[in-house]
PDB file of C-alpha atoms in Angstrom:
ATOM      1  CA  UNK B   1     -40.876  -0.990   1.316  1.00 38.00           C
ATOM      2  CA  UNK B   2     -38.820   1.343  -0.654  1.00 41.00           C
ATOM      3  CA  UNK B   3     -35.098   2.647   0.059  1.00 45.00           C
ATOM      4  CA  UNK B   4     -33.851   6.165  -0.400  1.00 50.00           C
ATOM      5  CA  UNK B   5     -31.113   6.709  -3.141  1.00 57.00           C
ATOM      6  CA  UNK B   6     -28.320   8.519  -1.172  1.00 60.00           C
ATOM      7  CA  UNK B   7     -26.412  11.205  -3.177  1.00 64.00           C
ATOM      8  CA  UNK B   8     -22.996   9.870  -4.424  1.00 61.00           C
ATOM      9  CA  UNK B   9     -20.182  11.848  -5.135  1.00 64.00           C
ATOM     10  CA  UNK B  10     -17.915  10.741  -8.213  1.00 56.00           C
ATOM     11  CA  UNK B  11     -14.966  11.946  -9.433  1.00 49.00           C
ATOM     12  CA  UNK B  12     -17.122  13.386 -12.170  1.00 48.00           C
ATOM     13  CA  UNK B  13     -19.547  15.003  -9.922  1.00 56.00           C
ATOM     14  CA  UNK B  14     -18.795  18.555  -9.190  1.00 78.00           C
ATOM     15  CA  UNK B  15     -18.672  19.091  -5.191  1.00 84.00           C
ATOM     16  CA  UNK B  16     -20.650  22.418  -5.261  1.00 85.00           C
ATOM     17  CA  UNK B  17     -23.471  20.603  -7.456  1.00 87.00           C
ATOM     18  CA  UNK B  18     -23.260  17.754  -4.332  1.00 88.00           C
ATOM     19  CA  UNK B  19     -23.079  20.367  -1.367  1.00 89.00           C
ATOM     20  CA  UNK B  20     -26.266  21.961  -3.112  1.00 89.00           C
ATOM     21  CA  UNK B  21     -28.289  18.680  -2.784  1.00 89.00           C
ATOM     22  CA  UNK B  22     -27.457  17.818   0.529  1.00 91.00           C
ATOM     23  CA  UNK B  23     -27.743  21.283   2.291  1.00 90.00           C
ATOM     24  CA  UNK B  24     -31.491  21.062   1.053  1.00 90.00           C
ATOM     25  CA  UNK B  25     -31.941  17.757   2.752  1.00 91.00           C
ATOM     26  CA  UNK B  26     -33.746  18.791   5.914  1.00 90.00           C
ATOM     27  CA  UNK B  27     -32.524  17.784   9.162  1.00 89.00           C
ATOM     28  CA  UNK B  28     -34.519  15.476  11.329  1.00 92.00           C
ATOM     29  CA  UNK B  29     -36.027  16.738  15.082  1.00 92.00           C
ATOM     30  CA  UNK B  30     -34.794  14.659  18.225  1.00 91.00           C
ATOM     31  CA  UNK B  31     -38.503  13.143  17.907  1.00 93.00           C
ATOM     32  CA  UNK B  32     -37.514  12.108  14.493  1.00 94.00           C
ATOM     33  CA  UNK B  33     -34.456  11.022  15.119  1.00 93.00           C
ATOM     34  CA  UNK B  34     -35.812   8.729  17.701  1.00 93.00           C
ATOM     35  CA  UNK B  35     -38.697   7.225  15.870  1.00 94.00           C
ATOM     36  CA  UNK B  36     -36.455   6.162  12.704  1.00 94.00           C
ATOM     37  CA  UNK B  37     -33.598   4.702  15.175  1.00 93.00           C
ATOM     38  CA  UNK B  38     -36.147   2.481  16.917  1.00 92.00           C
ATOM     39  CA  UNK B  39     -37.608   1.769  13.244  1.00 93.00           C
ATOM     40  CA  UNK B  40     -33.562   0.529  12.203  1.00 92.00           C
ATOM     41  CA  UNK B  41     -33.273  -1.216  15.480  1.00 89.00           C
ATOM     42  CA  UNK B  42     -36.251  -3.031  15.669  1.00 91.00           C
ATOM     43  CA  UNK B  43     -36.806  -3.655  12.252  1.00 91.00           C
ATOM     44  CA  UNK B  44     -34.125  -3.444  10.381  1.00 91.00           C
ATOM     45  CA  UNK B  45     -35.744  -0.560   8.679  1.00 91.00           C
ATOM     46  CA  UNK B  46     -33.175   0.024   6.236  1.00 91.00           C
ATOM     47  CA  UNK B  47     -35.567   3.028   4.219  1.00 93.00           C
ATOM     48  CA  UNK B  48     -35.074   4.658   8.379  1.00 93.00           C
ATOM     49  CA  UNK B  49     -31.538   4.056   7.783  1.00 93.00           C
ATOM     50  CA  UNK B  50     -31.365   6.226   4.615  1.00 92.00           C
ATOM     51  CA  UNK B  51     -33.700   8.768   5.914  1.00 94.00           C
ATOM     52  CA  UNK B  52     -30.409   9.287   9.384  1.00 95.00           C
ATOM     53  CA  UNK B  53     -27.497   9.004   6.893  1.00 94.00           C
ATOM     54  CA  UNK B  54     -29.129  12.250   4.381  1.00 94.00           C
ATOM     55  CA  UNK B  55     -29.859  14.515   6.873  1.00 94.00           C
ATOM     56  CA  UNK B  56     -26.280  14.421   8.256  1.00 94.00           C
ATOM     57  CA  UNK B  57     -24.750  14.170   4.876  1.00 94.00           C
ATOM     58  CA  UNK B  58     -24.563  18.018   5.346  1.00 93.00           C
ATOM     59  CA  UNK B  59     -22.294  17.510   8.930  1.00 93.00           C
ATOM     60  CA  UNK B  60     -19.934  15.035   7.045  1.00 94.00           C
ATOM     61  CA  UNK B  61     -19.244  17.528   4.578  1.00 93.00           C
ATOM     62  CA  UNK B  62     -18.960  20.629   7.349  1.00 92.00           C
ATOM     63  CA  UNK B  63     -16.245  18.138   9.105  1.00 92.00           C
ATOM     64  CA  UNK B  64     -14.421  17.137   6.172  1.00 91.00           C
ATOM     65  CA  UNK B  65     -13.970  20.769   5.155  1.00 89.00           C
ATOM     66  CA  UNK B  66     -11.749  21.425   7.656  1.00 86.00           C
ATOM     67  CA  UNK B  67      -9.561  18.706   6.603  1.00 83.00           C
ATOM     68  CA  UNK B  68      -8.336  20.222   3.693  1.00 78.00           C
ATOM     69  CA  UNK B  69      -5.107  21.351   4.536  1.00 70.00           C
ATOM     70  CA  UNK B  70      -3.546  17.743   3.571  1.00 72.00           C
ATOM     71  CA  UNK B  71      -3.655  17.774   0.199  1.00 70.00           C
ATOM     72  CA  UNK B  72      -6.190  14.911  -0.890  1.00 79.00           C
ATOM     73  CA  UNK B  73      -9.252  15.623  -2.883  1.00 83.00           C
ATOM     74  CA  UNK B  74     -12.053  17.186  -0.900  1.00 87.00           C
ATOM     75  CA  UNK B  75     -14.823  14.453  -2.834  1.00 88.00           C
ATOM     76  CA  UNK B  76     -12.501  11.543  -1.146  1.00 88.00           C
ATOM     77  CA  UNK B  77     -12.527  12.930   2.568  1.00 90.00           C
ATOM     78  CA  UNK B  78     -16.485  13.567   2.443  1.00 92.00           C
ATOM     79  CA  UNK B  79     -16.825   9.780   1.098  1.00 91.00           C
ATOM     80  CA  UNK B  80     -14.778   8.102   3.532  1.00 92.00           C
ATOM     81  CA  UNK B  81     -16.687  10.945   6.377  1.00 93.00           C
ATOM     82  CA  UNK B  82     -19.932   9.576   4.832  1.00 94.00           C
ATOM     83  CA  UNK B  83     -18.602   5.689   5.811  1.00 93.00           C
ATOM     84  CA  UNK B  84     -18.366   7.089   9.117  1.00 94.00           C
ATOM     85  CA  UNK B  85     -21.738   8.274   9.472  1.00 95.00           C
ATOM     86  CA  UNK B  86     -22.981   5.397   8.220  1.00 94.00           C
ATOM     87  CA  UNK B  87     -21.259   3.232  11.018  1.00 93.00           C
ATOM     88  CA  UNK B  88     -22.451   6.197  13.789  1.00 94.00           C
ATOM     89  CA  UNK B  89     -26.240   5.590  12.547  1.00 94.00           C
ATOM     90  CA  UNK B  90     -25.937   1.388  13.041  1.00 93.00           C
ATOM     91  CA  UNK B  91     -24.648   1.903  15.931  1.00 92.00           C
ATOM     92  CA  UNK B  92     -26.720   5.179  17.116  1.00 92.00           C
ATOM     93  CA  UNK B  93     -28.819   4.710  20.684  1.00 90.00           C
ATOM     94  CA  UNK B  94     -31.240   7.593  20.820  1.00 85.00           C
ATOM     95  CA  UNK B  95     -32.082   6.173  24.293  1.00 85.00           C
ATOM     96  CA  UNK B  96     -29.041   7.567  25.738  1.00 86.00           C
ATOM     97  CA  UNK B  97     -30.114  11.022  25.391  1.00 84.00           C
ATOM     98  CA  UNK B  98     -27.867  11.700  22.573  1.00 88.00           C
ATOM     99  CA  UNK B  99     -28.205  13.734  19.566  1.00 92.00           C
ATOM    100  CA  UNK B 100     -27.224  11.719  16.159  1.00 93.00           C
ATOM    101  CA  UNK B 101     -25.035  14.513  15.370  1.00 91.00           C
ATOM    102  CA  UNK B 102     -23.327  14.681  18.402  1.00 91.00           C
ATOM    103  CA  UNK B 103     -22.460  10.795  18.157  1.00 92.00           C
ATOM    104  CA  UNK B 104     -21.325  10.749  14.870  1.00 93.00           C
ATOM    105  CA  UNK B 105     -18.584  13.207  14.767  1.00 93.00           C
ATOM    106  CA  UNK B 106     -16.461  10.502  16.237  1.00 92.00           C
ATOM    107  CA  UNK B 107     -17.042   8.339  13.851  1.00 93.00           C
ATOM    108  CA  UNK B 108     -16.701  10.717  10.852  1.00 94.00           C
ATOM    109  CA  UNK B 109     -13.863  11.927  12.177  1.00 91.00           C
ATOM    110  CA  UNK B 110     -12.317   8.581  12.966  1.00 90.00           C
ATOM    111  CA  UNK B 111     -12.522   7.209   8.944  1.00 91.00           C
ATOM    112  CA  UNK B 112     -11.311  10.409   7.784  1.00 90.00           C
ATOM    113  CA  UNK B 113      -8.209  10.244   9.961  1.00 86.00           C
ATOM    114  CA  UNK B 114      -7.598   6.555   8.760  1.00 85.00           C
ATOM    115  CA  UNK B 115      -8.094   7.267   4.875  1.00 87.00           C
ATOM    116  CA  UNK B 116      -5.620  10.756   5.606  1.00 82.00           C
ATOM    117  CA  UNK B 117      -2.509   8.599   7.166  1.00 76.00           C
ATOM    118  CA  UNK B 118      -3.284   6.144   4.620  1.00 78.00           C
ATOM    119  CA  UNK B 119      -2.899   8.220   1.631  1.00 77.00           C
ATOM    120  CA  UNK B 120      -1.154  11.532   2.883  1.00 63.00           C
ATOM    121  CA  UNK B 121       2.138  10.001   1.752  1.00 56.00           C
ATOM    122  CA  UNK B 122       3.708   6.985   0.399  1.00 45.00           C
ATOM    123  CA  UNK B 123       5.325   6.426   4.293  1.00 46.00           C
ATOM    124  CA  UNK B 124       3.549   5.884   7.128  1.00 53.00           C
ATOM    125  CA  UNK B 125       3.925   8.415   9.548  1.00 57.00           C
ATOM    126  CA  UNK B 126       1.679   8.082  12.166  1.00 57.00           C
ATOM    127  CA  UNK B 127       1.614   4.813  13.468  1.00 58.00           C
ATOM    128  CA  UNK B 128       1.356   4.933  17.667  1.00 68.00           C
ATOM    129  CA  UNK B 129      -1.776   6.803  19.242  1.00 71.00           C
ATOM    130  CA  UNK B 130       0.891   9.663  20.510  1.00 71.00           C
ATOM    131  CA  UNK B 131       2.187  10.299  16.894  1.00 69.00           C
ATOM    132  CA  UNK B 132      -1.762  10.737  15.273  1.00 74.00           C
ATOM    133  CA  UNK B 133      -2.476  13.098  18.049  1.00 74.00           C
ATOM    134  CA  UNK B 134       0.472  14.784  17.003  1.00 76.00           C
ATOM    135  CA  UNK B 135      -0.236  14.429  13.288  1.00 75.00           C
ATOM    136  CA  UNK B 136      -3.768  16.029  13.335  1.00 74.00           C
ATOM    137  CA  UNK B 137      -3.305  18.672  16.017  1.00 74.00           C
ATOM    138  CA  UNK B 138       0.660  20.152  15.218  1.00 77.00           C
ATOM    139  CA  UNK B 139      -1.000  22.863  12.487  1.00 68.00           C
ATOM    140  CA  UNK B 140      -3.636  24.700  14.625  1.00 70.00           C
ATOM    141  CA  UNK B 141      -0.845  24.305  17.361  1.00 77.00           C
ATOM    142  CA  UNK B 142       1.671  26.493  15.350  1.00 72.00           C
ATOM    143  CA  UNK B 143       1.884  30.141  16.066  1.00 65.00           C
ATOM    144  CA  UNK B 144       2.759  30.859  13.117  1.00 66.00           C
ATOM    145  CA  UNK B 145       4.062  29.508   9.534  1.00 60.00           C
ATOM    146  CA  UNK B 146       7.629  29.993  10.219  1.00 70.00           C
ATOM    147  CA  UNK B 147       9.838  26.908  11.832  1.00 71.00           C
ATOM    148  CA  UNK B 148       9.408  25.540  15.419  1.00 77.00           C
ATOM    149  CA  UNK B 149      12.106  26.755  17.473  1.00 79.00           C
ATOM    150  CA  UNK B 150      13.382  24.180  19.856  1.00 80.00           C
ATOM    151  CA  UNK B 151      11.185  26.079  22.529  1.00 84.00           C
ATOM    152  CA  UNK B 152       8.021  25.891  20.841  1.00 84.00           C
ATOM    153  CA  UNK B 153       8.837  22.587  19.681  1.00 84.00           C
ATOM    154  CA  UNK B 154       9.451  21.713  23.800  1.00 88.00           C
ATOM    155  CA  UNK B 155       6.106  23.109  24.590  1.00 86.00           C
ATOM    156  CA  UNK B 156       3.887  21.220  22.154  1.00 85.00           C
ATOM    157  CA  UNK B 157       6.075  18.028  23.061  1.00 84.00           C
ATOM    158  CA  UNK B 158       4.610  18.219  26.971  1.00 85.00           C
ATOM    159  CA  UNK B 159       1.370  19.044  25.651  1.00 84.00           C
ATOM    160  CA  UNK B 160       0.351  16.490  23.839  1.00 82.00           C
ATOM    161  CA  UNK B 161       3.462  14.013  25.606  1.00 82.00           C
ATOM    162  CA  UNK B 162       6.064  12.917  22.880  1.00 81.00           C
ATOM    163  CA  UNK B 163       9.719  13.655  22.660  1.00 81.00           C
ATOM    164  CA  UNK B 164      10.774  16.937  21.180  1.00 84.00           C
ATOM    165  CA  UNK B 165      12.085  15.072  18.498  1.00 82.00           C
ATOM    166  CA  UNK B 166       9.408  13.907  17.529  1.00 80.00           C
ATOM    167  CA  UNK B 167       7.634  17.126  16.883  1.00 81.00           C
ATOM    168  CA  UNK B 168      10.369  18.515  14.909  1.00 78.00           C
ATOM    169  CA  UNK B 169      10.463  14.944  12.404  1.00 75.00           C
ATOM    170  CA  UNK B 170       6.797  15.469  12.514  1.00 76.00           C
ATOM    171  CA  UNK B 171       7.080  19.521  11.339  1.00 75.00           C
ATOM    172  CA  UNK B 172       9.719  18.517   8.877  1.00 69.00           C
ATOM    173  CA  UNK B 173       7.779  15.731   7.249  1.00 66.00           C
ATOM    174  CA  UNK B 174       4.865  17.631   6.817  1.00 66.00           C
ATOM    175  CA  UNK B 175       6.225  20.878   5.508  1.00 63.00           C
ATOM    176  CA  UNK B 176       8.145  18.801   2.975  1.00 55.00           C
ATOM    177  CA  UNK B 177       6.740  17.383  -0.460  1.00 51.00           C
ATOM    178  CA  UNK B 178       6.681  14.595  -2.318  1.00 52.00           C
ATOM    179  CA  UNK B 179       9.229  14.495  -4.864  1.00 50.00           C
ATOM    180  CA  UNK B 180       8.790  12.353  -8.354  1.00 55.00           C
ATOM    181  CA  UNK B 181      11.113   9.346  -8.335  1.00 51.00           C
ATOM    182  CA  UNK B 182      11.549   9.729 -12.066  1.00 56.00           C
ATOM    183  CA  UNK B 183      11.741  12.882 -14.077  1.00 57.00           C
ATOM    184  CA  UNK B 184       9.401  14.474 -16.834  1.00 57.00           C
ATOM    185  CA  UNK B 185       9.710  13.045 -20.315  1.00 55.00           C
ATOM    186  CA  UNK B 186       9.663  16.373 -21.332  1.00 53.00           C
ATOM    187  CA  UNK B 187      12.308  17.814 -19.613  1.00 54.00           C
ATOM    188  CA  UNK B 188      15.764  17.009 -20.949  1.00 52.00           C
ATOM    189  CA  UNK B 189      17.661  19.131 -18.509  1.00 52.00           C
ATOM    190  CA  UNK B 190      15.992  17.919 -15.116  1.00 51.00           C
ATOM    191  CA  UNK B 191      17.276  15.356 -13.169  1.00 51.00           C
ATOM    192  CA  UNK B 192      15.353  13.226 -10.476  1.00 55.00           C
ATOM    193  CA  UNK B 193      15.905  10.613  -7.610  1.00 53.00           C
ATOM    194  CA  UNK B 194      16.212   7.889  -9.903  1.00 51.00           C
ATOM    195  CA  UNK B 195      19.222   9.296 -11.860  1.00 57.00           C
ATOM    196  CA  UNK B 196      21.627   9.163  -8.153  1.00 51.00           C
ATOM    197  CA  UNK B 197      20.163   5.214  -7.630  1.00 55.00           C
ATOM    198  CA  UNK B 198      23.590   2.749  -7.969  1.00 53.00           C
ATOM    199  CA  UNK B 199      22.532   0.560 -11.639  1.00 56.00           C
ATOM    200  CA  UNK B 200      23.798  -2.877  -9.996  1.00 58.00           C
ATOM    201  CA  UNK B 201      23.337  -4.150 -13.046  1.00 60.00           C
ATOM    202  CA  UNK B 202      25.930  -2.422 -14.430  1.00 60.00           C
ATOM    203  CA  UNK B 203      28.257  -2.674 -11.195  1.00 62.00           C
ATOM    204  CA  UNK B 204      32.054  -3.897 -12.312  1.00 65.00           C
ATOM    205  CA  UNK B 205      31.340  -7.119  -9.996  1.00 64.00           C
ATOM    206  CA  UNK B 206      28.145  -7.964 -11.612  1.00 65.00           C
ATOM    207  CA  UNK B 207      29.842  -7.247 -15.025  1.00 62.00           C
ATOM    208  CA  UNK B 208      32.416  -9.914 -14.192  1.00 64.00           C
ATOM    209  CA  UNK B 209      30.326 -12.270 -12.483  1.00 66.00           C
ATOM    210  CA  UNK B 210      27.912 -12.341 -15.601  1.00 67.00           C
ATOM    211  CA  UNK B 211      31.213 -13.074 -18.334  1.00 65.00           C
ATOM    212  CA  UNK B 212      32.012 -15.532 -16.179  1.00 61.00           C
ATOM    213  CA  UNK B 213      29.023 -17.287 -16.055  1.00 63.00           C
ATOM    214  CA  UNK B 214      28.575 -16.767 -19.824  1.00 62.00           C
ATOM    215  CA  UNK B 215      31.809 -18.459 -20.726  1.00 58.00           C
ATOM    216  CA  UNK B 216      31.485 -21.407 -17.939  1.00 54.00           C
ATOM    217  CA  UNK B 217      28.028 -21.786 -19.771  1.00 58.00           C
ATOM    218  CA  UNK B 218      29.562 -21.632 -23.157  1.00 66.00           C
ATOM    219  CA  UNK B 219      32.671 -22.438 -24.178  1.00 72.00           C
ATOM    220  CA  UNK B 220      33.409 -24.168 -20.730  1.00 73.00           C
ATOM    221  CA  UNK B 221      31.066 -26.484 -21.274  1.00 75.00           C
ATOM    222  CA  UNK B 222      31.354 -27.384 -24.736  1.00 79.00           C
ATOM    223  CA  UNK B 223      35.159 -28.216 -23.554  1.00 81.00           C
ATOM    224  CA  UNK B 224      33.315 -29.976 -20.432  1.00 83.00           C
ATOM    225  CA  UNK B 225      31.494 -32.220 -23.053  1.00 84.00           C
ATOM    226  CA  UNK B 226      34.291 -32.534 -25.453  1.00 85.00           C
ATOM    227  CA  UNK B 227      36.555 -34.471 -22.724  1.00 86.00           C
ATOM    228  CA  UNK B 228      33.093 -37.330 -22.508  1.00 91.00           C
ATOM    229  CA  UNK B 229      33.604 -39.865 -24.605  1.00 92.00           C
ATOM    230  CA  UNK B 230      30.241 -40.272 -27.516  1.00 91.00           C
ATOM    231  CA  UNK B 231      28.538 -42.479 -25.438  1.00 93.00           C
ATOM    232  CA  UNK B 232      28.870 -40.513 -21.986  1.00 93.00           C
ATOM    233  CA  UNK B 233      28.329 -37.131 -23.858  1.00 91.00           C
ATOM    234  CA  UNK B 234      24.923 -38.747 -25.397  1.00 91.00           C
ATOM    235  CA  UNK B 235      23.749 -39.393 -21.838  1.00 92.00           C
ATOM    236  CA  UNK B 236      24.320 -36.069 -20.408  1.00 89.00           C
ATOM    237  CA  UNK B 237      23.169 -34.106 -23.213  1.00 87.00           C
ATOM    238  CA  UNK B 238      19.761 -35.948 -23.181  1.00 88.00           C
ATOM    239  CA  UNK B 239      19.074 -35.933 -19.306  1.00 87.00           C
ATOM    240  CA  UNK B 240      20.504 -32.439 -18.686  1.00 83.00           C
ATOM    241  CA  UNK B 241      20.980 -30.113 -22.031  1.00 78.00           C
ATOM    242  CA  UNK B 242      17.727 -31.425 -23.628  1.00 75.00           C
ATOM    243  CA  UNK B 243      15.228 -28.539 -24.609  1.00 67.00           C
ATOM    244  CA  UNK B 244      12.445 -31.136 -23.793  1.00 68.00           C
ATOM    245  CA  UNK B 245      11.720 -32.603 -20.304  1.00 67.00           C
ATOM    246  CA  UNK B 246      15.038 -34.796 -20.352  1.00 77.00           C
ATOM    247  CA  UNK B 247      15.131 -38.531 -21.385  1.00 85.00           C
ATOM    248  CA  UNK B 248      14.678 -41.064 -18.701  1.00 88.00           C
ATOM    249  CA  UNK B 249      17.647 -43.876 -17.249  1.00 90.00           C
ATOM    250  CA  UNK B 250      15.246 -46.483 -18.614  1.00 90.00           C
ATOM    251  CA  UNK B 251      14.701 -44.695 -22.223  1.00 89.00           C
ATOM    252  CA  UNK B 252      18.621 -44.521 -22.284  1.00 91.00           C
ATOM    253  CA  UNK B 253      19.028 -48.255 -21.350  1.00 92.00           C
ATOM    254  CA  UNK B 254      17.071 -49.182 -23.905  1.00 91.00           C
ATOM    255  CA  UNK B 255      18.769 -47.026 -26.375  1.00 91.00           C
ATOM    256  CA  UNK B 256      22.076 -48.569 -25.621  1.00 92.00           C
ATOM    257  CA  UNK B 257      20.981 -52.525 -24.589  1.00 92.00           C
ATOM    258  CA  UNK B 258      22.044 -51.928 -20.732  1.00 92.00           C
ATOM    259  CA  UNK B 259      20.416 -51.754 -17.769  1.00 92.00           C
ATOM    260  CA  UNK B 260      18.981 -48.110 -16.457  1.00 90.00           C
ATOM    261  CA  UNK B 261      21.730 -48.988 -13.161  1.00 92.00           C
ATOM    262  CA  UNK B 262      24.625 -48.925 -15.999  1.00 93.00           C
ATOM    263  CA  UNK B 263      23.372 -45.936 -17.649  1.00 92.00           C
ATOM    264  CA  UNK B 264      23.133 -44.065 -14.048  1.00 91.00           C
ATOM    265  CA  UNK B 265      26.787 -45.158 -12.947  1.00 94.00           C
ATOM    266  CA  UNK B 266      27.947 -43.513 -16.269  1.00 94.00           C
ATOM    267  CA  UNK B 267      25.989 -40.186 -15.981  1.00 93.00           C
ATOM    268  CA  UNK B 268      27.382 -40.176 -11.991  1.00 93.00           C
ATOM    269  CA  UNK B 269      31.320 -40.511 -13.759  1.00 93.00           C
ATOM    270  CA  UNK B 270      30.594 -37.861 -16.869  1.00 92.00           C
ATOM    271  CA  UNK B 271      28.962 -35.227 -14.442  1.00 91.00           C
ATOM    272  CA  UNK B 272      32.682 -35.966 -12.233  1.00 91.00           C
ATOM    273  CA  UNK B 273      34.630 -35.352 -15.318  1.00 90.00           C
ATOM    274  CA  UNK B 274      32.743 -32.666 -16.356  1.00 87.00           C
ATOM    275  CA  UNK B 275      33.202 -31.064 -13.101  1.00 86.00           C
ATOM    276  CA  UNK B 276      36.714 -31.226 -12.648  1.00 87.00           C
ATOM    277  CA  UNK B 277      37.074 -29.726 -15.875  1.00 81.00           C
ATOM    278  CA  UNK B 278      34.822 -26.885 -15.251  1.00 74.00           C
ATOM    279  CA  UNK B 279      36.518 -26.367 -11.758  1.00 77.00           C
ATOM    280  CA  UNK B 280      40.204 -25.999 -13.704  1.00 74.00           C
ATOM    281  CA  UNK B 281      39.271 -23.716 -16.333  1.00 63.00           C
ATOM    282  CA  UNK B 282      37.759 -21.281 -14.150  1.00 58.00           C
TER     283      UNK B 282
END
């Protein structure tokens, strides 16, 4: 059994070249429709399959059209559409009386308005079922391209039933635009969101904190290790300031003819002295 190649839209592609080759797929008859969907069912007839998803390749591209007042490339809302369709054929039941077409706008519909509040901005705006009905329906519901009013903002609050405040977040949101966080390398004189951002690095606090640490790691400490005595300095600078793993209490016994108990009681009293010396010089 052989599979039909659906038509795939790249970024390469060009979408008139794409809209040519699917408008002269031609659509199926309800007796058609039928016959493959009990072919899918039944058989798992996945060349059926193929045959349902082209000739409504044409209605995911009619629907997506009419989503192109957000922005995002036209190619991008037909494929996600097309993973709609796709879903709206598994799950098609000719049996119900039901024309493919009819059945599958939902689902179309439903992917493109996922991939849309995915990628319309870098926030999320649309997260509760009240705020995506708001999202997809507050442009046709405009009268006109000026600003709500608090009236007309009022009035397509109670139709669709979310605050007023909402609706006016919503309008301002999607009448605004993205703005880059960093400027163009290019432009000398331009100045963008990144040049207002606090450098913490460079925050007086962080200054101080950072000499301070450099000098308890520095000189500090080489006065720390200057107050040990040889054999108590030798000990700490192997198990702690080593730039290897750090010698063991039992590699340091040995080294010295004591036991690895000794050589642990005098670590325990040069890490003491050490850090009552660090303590009064800072």
């Amino acid at each position: 059994m052989t599979t039909m190649t659906l038509p795939v839209l790249s970024s390469g592609d060009s979408l008139d070249r794409y809209i040519q080759q699917i408008s002269a797929i031609p659509m199926l008859t309800q007796e058609e429709e039928t016959s493959l969907a009990t072919r899918l069912h039944e058989h798992n007839d996945l060349e059926a399959a193929g045959k349902l998803v082209m000739s409504h390749l044409r209605v995911v591209a009619s629907i997506a059209r009419g989503y192109a007042g957000y922005g995002l490339p036209q190619a991008d809302l037909i494929q996600e559409g097309n993973i709609g369709l796709m879903k709206a054929v598994k799950r098609f039941e000719p049996a119900r009386g039901v024309r493919l077409y009819s059945f599958a706008v939902h689902w179309v519909r439903a992917e493109i308005h996922e991939y849309i509040l995915r990628n319309w901005r870098l926030v999320r705006i649309a997260t509760t079922k009240a705020q995506r009905k708001l999202f997809f329906n507050l442009r046709s519901m405009k009268s006109s391209l000026n600003a709500l009013t608090h009236k007309e903002a009022q009035q397509i609050a109670d139709d669709l039933g979310v605050k007023r405040e909402e609706v006016l977040e919503m309008e301002t949101r999607m009448t605004g635009h993205d703005v880059a966080l960093v400027a163009d390398d290019g432009d000398d004189e331009s100045y963008a969101p990144i040049d207002w951002l606090a450098d913490n690095d460079n925050e007086p606090v962080a200054v101080l904190e950072r000499r301070a640490t450099d000098r308890l790691q520095g000189e500090d400490l080489h006065a720390a290790l200057g107050s040990l005595d040889d054999r108590s300095r030798r000990i700490v600078e192997a198990r702690w300031l080593s730039d290897d793993s750090g010698a063991t209490l039992h590699e340091l016994a040995d080294e010295f003819g004591v036991s690895a108990e000794r050589i642990r009681q005098i670590e325990v009293k040069a890490l003491q002295k050490m850090k009552t010396a660090l303590a009064v010089a800072a």
